[in-house]
Amino acid sequence: MVGSRVFVALDPGVGESLGYWLNIVSRLCGGVAGFKFGLPFLLSFGVDGVRVSRGVCDSMFIVDLKLADVGDVMVSTVSRLVGYVDGVIAHGFTGFEGALGELKDYLDSVGVKLALIVSMSHAGSLDVLDVNIDRLLWVADRVKPWGLVAPATRPHVISYVKSRAPWAKILSPGVGVQGARPGDALRAGADYEIIGRAITRAPNPLEVLQSINLEHEKIMGERGVGRV
Amino acid sequence: MVGSRVFVALDPGVGESLGYWLNIVSRLCGGVAGFKFGLPFLLSFGVDGVRVSRGVCDSMFIVDLKLADVGDVMVSTVSRLVGYVDGVIAHGFTGFEGALGELKDYLDSVGVKLALIVSMSHAGSLDVLDVNIDRLLWVADRVKPWGLVAPATRPHVISYVKSRAPWAKILSPGVGVQGARPGDALRAGADYEIIGRAITRAPNPLEVLQSINLEHEKIMGERGVGRV
């Protein structure tokens, strides 16, 4: 489904086999915007696990390491995944010079997209991140990434980010187990919802995905936005 | 050398062998406070590379993933390394509830130390992090980690952190290639300096380490602080 607004998060538990997750990737492949994986996936299955997953499904793969280091370490990290990933998620708060500026230049040179986190889905995001959202959007404006990450659990944050950075794709985690309902983030202006356990731990993941896709299509129709 | 104030950062380049780094760990083992490794090391050598390194030297191993995720993802990540690491570095800006509070509880339960980053060594740290240092120290005060991370490149930040959180060990990266001289951070009040390439890329790493240890011992003597 070319028009899906869902990135499926692949979050393996300790001791789970790569086969289990390859099966999920393979079954959902045609119905997603892409997949997202992070440190739990990489520590369980290594870079090779990413390569194999990508071989099973030629969809968009985003690596979500919540990168938040100096530029050369972020570049050194991502360079090990180039060829297997289409997008990278980094935190916005590390700032431009010596960090995100260097990362963005590198990603542009290898044709990989960048999405910057400006707010997170948990309560502690209010301690430091959310009170700094204008600073984070100022950083984002300098970096000009493909996307911004803002939480489905706080739709007003999504609306604000959308109004301040209309040029960016907005990706929203926090749907399902973390509290937001599928569709909440799209209604608030997000472009994609990142959904993990609500799909991957369902008895029939494909059925859940398809029903969310239908609901999303309806919402985007109401917003007057066509297929991706 | 029990009294060393140096954590050696293990930052492998793409394509380097684990053997090269095991040799460094083995040669420096007796003269360091410990070793620090991050994503480049883990993506190159996997969790098994950590296990093997730890087998070569029974020193303190700190994993520096710059953790900055929701609590359950940080716990899931670290749980894959328990048994091989003694400390974990996380960012302070993710806040307490649903993030660092959960991580700290978990680390306490498995006997692993936590160090929180409150400022970084690169120029972009001034964009968002450094103007929020009081908020980050407020988070640190709630989490009460073993250590705080503040940059050797800005000694006045170290002095400020030390004055606000005298209960914490201060670890300072940014020595050598990033600009600070060995000893700068200790003079400002840090407890440990994290040094990478200036030692690991030297023709004789052990000689460089030993000369830094001597310089450090002199500084700690001037500060009136004895051996660790």
Coordinates of C-alpha atoms in Angstrom, one line a residue:
Chain A
M1 CA 0.0 0.0 0.0
V2 CA 1.9 3.0 -1.3
G3 CA -0.4 5.4 0.7
S4 CA 0.2 4.0 4.2
R5 CA 1.0 6.5 6.9
V6 CA 2.4 3.8 9.3
F7 CA 6.0 3.1 10.2
V8 CA 6.1 -0.2 12.1
A9 CA 8.6 -0.2 15.0
L10 CA 10.6 -3.4 15.3
D11 CA 11.4 -3.8 19.0
P12 CA 12.6 -7.3 19.8
G13 CA 12.6 -8.6 23.4
V14 CA 15.7 -10.2 24.8
G15 CA 16.2 -13.7 23.4
E16 CA 13.7 -13.4 20.5
S17 CA 14.9 -14.7 17.1
L18 CA 15.5 -12.7 14.0
G19 CA 13.2 -15.2 12.2
Y20 CA 10.2 -13.9 14.2
W21 CA 10.9 -10.4 13.1
L22 CA 11.7 -11.3 9.5
N23 CA 8.3 -12.9 9.4
I24 CA 6.6 -9.7 10.6
V25 CA 8.5 -7.6 8.1
S26 CA 7.7 -9.9 5.3
R27 CA 3.9 -10.1 6.2
L28 CA 3.5 -6.3 6.6
C29 CA 5.8 -5.3 3.8
G30 CA 3.2 -4.2 1.2
G31 CA 1.1 -2.3 3.7
V32 CA 3.5 0.1 5.5
A33 CA 5.2 3.3 4.8
G34 CA 8.3 1.7 6.2
F35 CA 9.9 0.2 9.3
K36 CA 11.8 1.7 12.2
F37 CA 14.3 -0.1 14.4
G38 CA 16.7 0.9 17.2
L39 CA 19.3 -0.2 19.7
P40 CA 17.4 -3.3 20.9
F41 CA 17.2 -4.6 17.3
L42 CA 20.8 -3.8 16.6
L43 CA 22.2 -5.3 19.8
S44 CA 20.1 -8.4 19.2
F45 CA 20.8 -9.0 15.5
G46 CA 23.7 -6.7 14.6
V47 CA 24.2 -4.8 11.3
D48 CA 23.7 -8.1 9.5
G49 CA 20.2 -8.4 10.9
V50 CA 19.4 -5.0 9.3
R51 CA 20.9 -6.2 6.0
V52 CA 18.8 -9.4 6.0
S53 CA 15.6 -7.5 7.0
R54 CA 16.1 -5.1 4.2
G55 CA 16.5 -8.1 1.8
V56 CA 13.1 -9.3 2.8
C57 CA 11.3 -6.1 2.1
D58 CA 12.3 -3.2 -0.1
S59 CA 10.5 -0.6 2.0
M60 CA 11.8 2.5 3.8
F61 CA 14.0 1.5 6.8
I62 CA 14.6 4.1 9.5
V63 CA 17.2 3.6 12.1
D64 CA 16.2 5.2 15.4
L65 CA 19.3 5.3 17.6
K66 CA 18.2 8.6 19.1
L67 CA 21.6 9.9 18.0
A68 CA 22.8 12.6 20.4
D69 CA 26.6 12.7 20.2
V70 CA 29.3 14.9 18.6
G71 CA 29.3 15.0 14.8
D72 CA 32.2 12.6 14.1
V73 CA 30.8 9.9 16.4
M74 CA 27.3 10.2 14.9
V75 CA 28.9 10.0 11.4
S76 CA 31.1 7.0 12.4
T77 CA 28.0 5.2 13.8
V78 CA 25.7 5.8 10.7
S79 CA 28.5 5.0 8.2
R80 CA 28.3 1.4 9.4
L81 CA 24.6 1.2 8.3
V82 CA 24.8 3.0 5.0
G83 CA 23.4 0.8 2.2
Y84 CA 20.8 -0.7 4.5
V85 CA 18.9 2.3 5.8
D86 CA 17.0 5.1 4.2
G87 CA 16.5 7.4 7.2
V88 CA 18.1 8.2 10.6
I89 CA 16.5 9.7 13.7
A90 CA 18.6 12.0 15.8
H91 CA 17.9 14.4 18.7
G92 CA 17.7 18.1 18.0
F93 CA 19.1 19.2 21.3
T94 CA 22.8 18.6 20.5
G95 CA 22.7 21.7 18.3
F96 CA 24.2 22.6 15.0
E97 CA 28.0 23.2 15.1
G98 CA 30.1 20.1 15.7
A99 CA 27.0 17.9 15.8
L100 CA 23.9 18.0 13.6
G101 CA 25.5 20.2 10.9
E102 CA 28.2 17.6 10.4
L103 CA 25.6 14.7 10.5
K104 CA 23.3 16.4 7.9
D105 CA 26.2 17.1 5.5
Y106 CA 27.3 13.4 5.7
L107 CA 23.7 12.1 5.3
D108 CA 23.2 14.3 2.3
S109 CA 26.3 13.0 0.7
V110 CA 25.1 9.4 1.0
G111 CA 21.5 10.0 0.2
V112 CA 20.0 9.1 3.7
K113 CA 17.2 11.2 5.2
L114 CA 17.4 12.8 8.6
A115 CA 14.5 13.2 11.1
L116 CA 15.1 15.3 14.3
I117 CA 13.3 14.8 17.6
V118 CA 11.8 18.0 19.0
S119 CA 9.6 16.4 21.7
M120 CA 9.0 12.9 23.1
S121 CA 6.0 10.8 24.2
H122 CA 6.8 10.2 27.9
A123 CA 6.0 12.6 30.8
G124 CA 9.6 13.4 31.5
S125 CA 9.7 15.2 28.1
L126 CA 8.1 18.1 29.9
D127 CA 11.1 18.5 32.2
V128 CA 13.5 19.9 29.6
L129 CA 12.6 19.1 26.0
D130 CA 9.1 20.6 25.7
V131 CA 10.0 23.9 27.4
N132 CA 12.7 24.3 24.8
I133 CA 10.6 23.5 21.8
D134 CA 11.3 26.9 20.2
R135 CA 15.0 26.5 20.6
L136 CA 14.8 23.0 19.1
L137 CA 12.8 24.3 16.2
W138 CA 15.4 27.0 15.7
V139 CA 18.1 24.2 15.5
A140 CA 15.8 22.3 13.1
D141 CA 15.5 25.3 10.9
R142 CA 19.3 25.5 10.6
V143 CA 19.7 21.8 9.9
K144 CA 16.6 21.5 7.6
P145 CA 16.0 17.8 8.0
W146 CA 13.5 15.8 6.0
G147 CA 11.4 15.1 9.1
L148 CA 10.7 16.1 12.7
V149 CA 9.6 13.7 15.4
A150 CA 6.8 14.8 17.8
P151 CA 4.7 12.6 20.1
A152 CA 1.2 11.3 19.3
T153 CA 0.5 11.5 23.0
R154 CA 0.5 15.3 22.9
P155 CA -1.4 16.4 19.7
H156 CA -1.1 20.1 20.6
V157 CA 2.7 19.8 20.2
I158 CA 2.2 18.2 16.8
S159 CA 0.0 21.1 15.7
Y160 CA 2.5 23.6 17.0
V161 CA 5.4 21.9 15.2
K162 CA 3.4 21.7 12.0
S163 CA 2.6 25.4 12.1
R164 CA 6.3 26.3 12.8
A165 CA 7.9 23.9 10.3
P166 CA 5.4 23.3 7.5
W167 CA 8.3 22.1 5.3
A168 CA 9.0 19.0 7.4
K169 CA 7.4 15.6 7.5
I170 CA 6.2 14.9 11.0
L171 CA 6.6 11.4 12.4
S172 CA 4.7 10.6 15.6
P173 CA 5.6 7.8 18.0
G174 CA 3.6 6.9 21.2
V175 CA 0.6 5.3 19.5
G176 CA -0.9 2.2 21.2
V177 CA 0.8 0.9 24.3
Q178 CA 2.1 4.4 25.2
G179 CA -1.4 5.9 25.2
A180 CA -2.4 7.6 21.9
R181 CA -5.0 6.1 19.6
P182 CA -4.2 5.4 16.0
G183 CA -5.2 8.5 14.0
D184 CA -4.8 11.0 16.9
A185 CA -1.4 12.3 15.5
L186 CA -2.6 12.4 11.9
R187 CA -5.7 14.5 12.9
A188 CA -3.3 16.9 14.7
G189 CA -1.2 17.3 11.5
A190 CA 1.4 14.5 11.6
D191 CA 2.4 12.8 8.3
Y192 CA 3.2 9.4 9.7
E193 CA 2.4 7.4 12.9
I194 CA 5.1 5.1 14.3
I195 CA 3.3 2.0 15.8
G196 CA 5.1 -0.9 17.4
R197 CA 3.6 -3.4 19.9
A198 CA -0.1 -2.6 19.0
I199 CA 0.7 -4.1 15.6
T200 CA 3.7 -6.4 16.1
R201 CA 2.3 -8.1 19.2
A202 CA -1.3 -8.5 17.9
P203 CA -2.6 -12.0 17.1
N204 CA -3.0 -10.9 13.5
P205 CA -0.6 -8.0 12.8
L206 CA -1.6 -7.5 9.2
E207 CA -5.3 -7.2 10.1
V208 CA -4.6 -4.5 12.6
L209 CA -2.3 -2.7 10.2
Q210 CA -5.0 -2.8 7.5
S211 CA -7.7 -1.4 9.8
I212 CA -5.4 1.4 10.9
N213 CA -4.6 2.2 7.2
L214 CA -8.3 2.5 6.4
E215 CA -8.9 4.8 9.4
H216 CA -5.8 6.9 8.3
E217 CA -7.1 7.2 4.8
K218 CA -10.4 8.5 6.1
I219 CA -8.6 11.1 8.2
M220 CA -6.3 12.3 5.4
G221 CA -9.3 12.6 3.2
E222 CA -11.0 14.8 5.8
R223 CA -7.7 16.9 6.0
G224 CA -7.9 17.2 2.2
V225 CA -4.6 15.4 1.8
G226 CA -4.3 12.7 -0.8
R227 CA -2.2 9.6 -1.0
V228 CA 1.5 9.9 -0.2
Chain B
M1 CA 47.5 1.9 38.8
V2 CA 44.6 2.1 41.2
G3 CA 44.8 5.9 41.3
S4 CA 44.4 6.6 37.6
R5 CA 42.0 9.4 36.7
V6 CA 41.8 8.3 33.0
F7 CA 39.0 6.5 31.2
V8 CA 40.3 5.4 27.8
A9 CA 37.7 5.8 25.0
L10 CA 37.7 2.9 22.6
D11 CA 36.6 4.3 19.2
P12 CA 37.3 1.9 16.4
G13 CA 37.3 3.1 12.8
V14 CA 35.3 1.2 10.2
G15 CA 37.0 -2.0 9.2
E16 CA 39.4 -2.1 12.2
S17 CA 39.8 -5.5 13.9
L18 CA 38.8 -6.4 17.4
G19 CA 42.3 -7.7 17.9
Y20 CA 43.8 -4.2 17.5
W21 CA 41.6 -2.9 20.3
L22 CA 42.0 -6.0 22.6
N23 CA 45.8 -5.3 22.3
I24 CA 45.2 -1.7 23.5
V25 CA 42.9 -2.8 26.4
S26 CA 45.4 -5.4 27.4
R27 CA 48.4 -3.0 27.3
L28 CA 46.7 -0.2 29.2
C29 CA 44.7 -2.3 31.6
G30 CA 46.8 -1.8 34.8
G31 CA 47.1 2.0 34.3
V32 CA 43.6 3.2 33.8
A33 CA 40.5 3.9 35.9
G34 CA 38.6 2.1 33.1
F35 CA 37.5 2.0 29.5
K36 CA 34.6 3.7 27.7
F37 CA 33.0 2.4 24.5
G38 CA 30.0 3.4 22.4
L39 CA 28.0 2.7 19.3
P40 CA 31.0 2.5 16.9
F41 CA 32.5 -0.2 19.1
L42 CA 29.2 -2.1 19.4
L43 CA 28.3 -1.9 15.7
S44 CA 31.8 -3.1 14.8
F45 CA 32.2 -5.9 17.3
G46 CA 28.8 -6.6 18.9
V47 CA 27.9 -7.5 22.5
D48 CA 30.4 -10.3 22.1
G49 CA 33.2 -7.9 21.5
V50 CA 32.4 -6.3 24.8
R51 CA 32.4 -9.7 26.6
V52 CA 35.8 -10.5 25.1
S53 CA 37.3 -7.1 26.0
R54 CA 36.1 -7.5 29.5
G55 CA 37.7 -10.9 29.7
V56 CA 41.1 -9.3 28.7
C57 CA 41.0 -6.7 31.5
D58 CA 39.0 -6.7 34.7
S59 CA 38.8 -2.9 34.9
M60 CA 35.7 -0.6 34.9
F61 CA 33.9 -0.7 31.6
I62 CA 31.4 2.1 30.8
V63 CA 29.1 1.9 27.8
D64 CA 28.5 5.3 26.3
L65 CA 25.4 5.0 24.1
K66 CA 24.4 8.6 24.9
L67 CA 21.1 7.0 25.9
A68 CA 18.2 9.3 25.3
D69 CA 15.0 7.3 24.9
V70 CA 11.9 6.4 26.9
G71 CA 12.5 4.3 29.9
D72 CA 11.6 0.8 28.6
V73 CA 13.7 1.2 25.5
M74 CA 16.7 2.3 27.6
V75 CA 16.2 -0.6 30.0
S76 CA 15.8 -3.1 27.1
T77 CA 19.0 -1.8 25.5
V78 CA 21.1 -2.0 28.7
S79 CA 19.7 -5.4 29.7
R80 CA 21.6 -6.8 26.7
L81 CA 24.9 -5.6 28.2
V82 CA 24.4 -6.5 31.9
G83 CA 27.3 -8.7 33.1
Y84 CA 29.8 -7.0 30.8
V85 CA 29.5 -3.3 31.9
D86 CA 29.9 -1.5 35.2
G87 CA 28.6 1.9 34.1
V88 CA 26.2 3.5 31.6
I89 CA 26.2 7.0 30.2
A90 CA 22.8 8.6 29.4
H91 CA 21.6 12.1 28.6
G92 CA 20.0 14.1 31.3
F93 CA 17.6 16.0 29.1
T94 CA 15.0 13.2 28.7
G95 CA 13.8 14.0 32.2
F96 CA 12.7 11.8 35.1
E97 CA 9.2 10.3 34.6
G98 CA 9.0 7.6 32.0
A99 CA 12.7 7.9 31.2
L100 CA 15.7 8.3 33.7
G101 CA 13.7 7.4 36.8
E102 CA 13.0 4.0 35.2
L103 CA 16.5 3.6 34.0
K104 CA 18.0 4.4 37.4
D105 CA 15.7 1.9 39.2
Y106 CA 16.7 -0.8 36.8
L107 CA 20.5 0.0 37.0
D108 CA 20.3 0.0 40.8
S109 CA 18.7 -3.5 40.7
V110 CA 21.5 -4.9 38.6
G111 CA 24.4 -3.0 40.3
V112 CA 25.4 -0.9 37.3
K113 CA 26.4 2.8 37.8
L114 CA 24.8 5.7 35.9
A115 CA 26.4 8.9 34.6
L116 CA 24.3 11.7 33.2
I117 CA 25.4 14.2 30.6
V118 CA 24.7 17.8 31.5
S119 CA 26.9 19.5 28.9
M120 CA 28.9 18.4 25.9
S121 CA 32.3 19.3 24.4
H122 CA 31.3 20.6 21.0
A123 CA 30.2 24.2 20.1
G124 CA 26.6 23.2 19.4
S125 CA 26.2 22.3 23.1
L126 CA 25.7 26.0 23.6
D127 CA 22.5 26.0 21.4
V128 CA 20.3 24.1 23.8
L129 CA 22.1 22.1 26.5
D130 CA 24.3 24.7 28.2
V131 CA 21.5 27.3 28.5
N132 CA 19.5 24.6 30.3
I133 CA 22.2 23.5 32.7
D134 CA 20.2 24.3 35.8
R135 CA 17.2 22.3 34.5
L136 CA 19.6 19.4 33.7
L137 CA 21.1 19.6 37.2
W138 CA 17.6 19.6 38.6
V139 CA 16.9 16.4 36.7
A140 CA 20.2 15.0 38.0
D141 CA 19.3 15.9 41.5
R142 CA 16.1 13.8 41.2
V143 CA 17.9 10.8 39.5
K144 CA 20.9 11.0 41.8
P145 CA 23.3 9.1 39.5
W146 CA 26.8 8.1 40.4
G147 CA 28.3 10.5 38.0
L148 CA 27.8 13.6 35.8
V149 CA 29.4 14.2 32.4
A150 CA 30.7 17.7 31.6
P151 CA 33.2 18.8 29.0
A152 CA 36.9 19.3 29.5
T153 CA 36.7 22.0 26.7
R154 CA 34.7 24.3 29.1
P155 CA 36.3 24.2 32.5
H156 CA 33.9 26.8 33.9
V157 CA 31.1 24.4 33.3
I158 CA 32.9 21.7 35.2
S159 CA 33.4 24.1 38.2
Y160 CA 29.8 25.1 38.1
V161 CA 28.6 21.4 38.0
K162 CA 30.9 20.5 40.8
S163 CA 29.6 23.4 43.0
R164 CA 26.0 22.4 42.3
A165 CA 26.4 18.6 42.6
P166 CA 29.3 17.9 45.0
W167 CA 27.9 14.4 45.6
A168 CA 28.6 13.4 41.9
K169 CA 31.7 12.0 40.3
I170 CA 32.5 14.3 37.3
L171 CA 33.7 12.6 34.1
S172 CA 35.1 14.9 31.4
P173 CA 35.4 14.1 27.7
G174 CA 37.0 16.4 25.1
V175 CA 40.6 15.9 26.0
G176 CA 43.2 15.8 23.2
V177 CA 41.9 15.9 19.7
Q178 CA 38.8 17.9 20.7
G179 CA 40.9 20.7 22.2
A180 CA 41.4 20.4 26.0
R181 CA 44.8 19.5 27.4
P182 CA 45.2 16.6 29.8
G183 CA 44.7 18.0 33.3
D184 CA 42.5 20.9 32.4
A185 CA 39.3 19.2 33.6
L186 CA 40.9 17.8 36.8
R187 CA 42.1 21.3 37.7
A188 CA 38.5 22.6 37.2
G189 CA 37.2 20.0 39.6
A190 CA 36.5 16.9 37.5
D191 CA 37.2 13.4 39.0
Y192 CA 38.1 11.6 35.7
E193 CA 39.2 12.6 32.2
I194 CA 38.0 10.6 29.2
I195 CA 40.8 10.4 26.7
G196 CA 40.6 8.6 23.3
R197 CA 42.7 9.2 20.3
A198 CA 45.4 11.1 22.1
I199 CA 46.2 7.8 23.8
T200 CA 44.9 5.1 21.5
R201 CA 46.4 6.5 18.3
A202 CA 49.8 7.4 19.9
P203 CA 52.8 5.4 18.7
N204 CA 53.2 4.3 22.3
P205 CA 49.8 4.5 24.1
L206 CA 51.1 3.2 27.5
E207 CA 53.8 5.9 27.6
V208 CA 51.3 8.6 26.9
L209 CA 49.0 7.2 29.5
Q210 CA 51.7 7.0 32.1
S211 CA 52.8 10.6 31.6
I212 CA 49.2 11.8 31.9
N213 CA 48.8 9.8 35.1
L214 CA 51.8 11.5 36.6
E215 CA 50.5 14.9 35.6
H216 CA 47.1 14.0 37.1
E217 CA 48.7 12.8 40.3
K218 CA 50.4 16.2 40.7
I219 CA 47.2 18.1 40.1
M220 CA 45.2 16.0 42.5
G221 CA 47.9 16.6 45.1
E222 CA 47.6 20.3 44.6
R223 CA 43.8 20.0 45.0
G224 CA 44.5 18.1 48.2
V225 CA 42.8 15.0 46.9
G226 CA 44.5 11.6 47.5
R227 CA 44.4 8.5 45.4
V228 CA 41.0 7.2 44.2

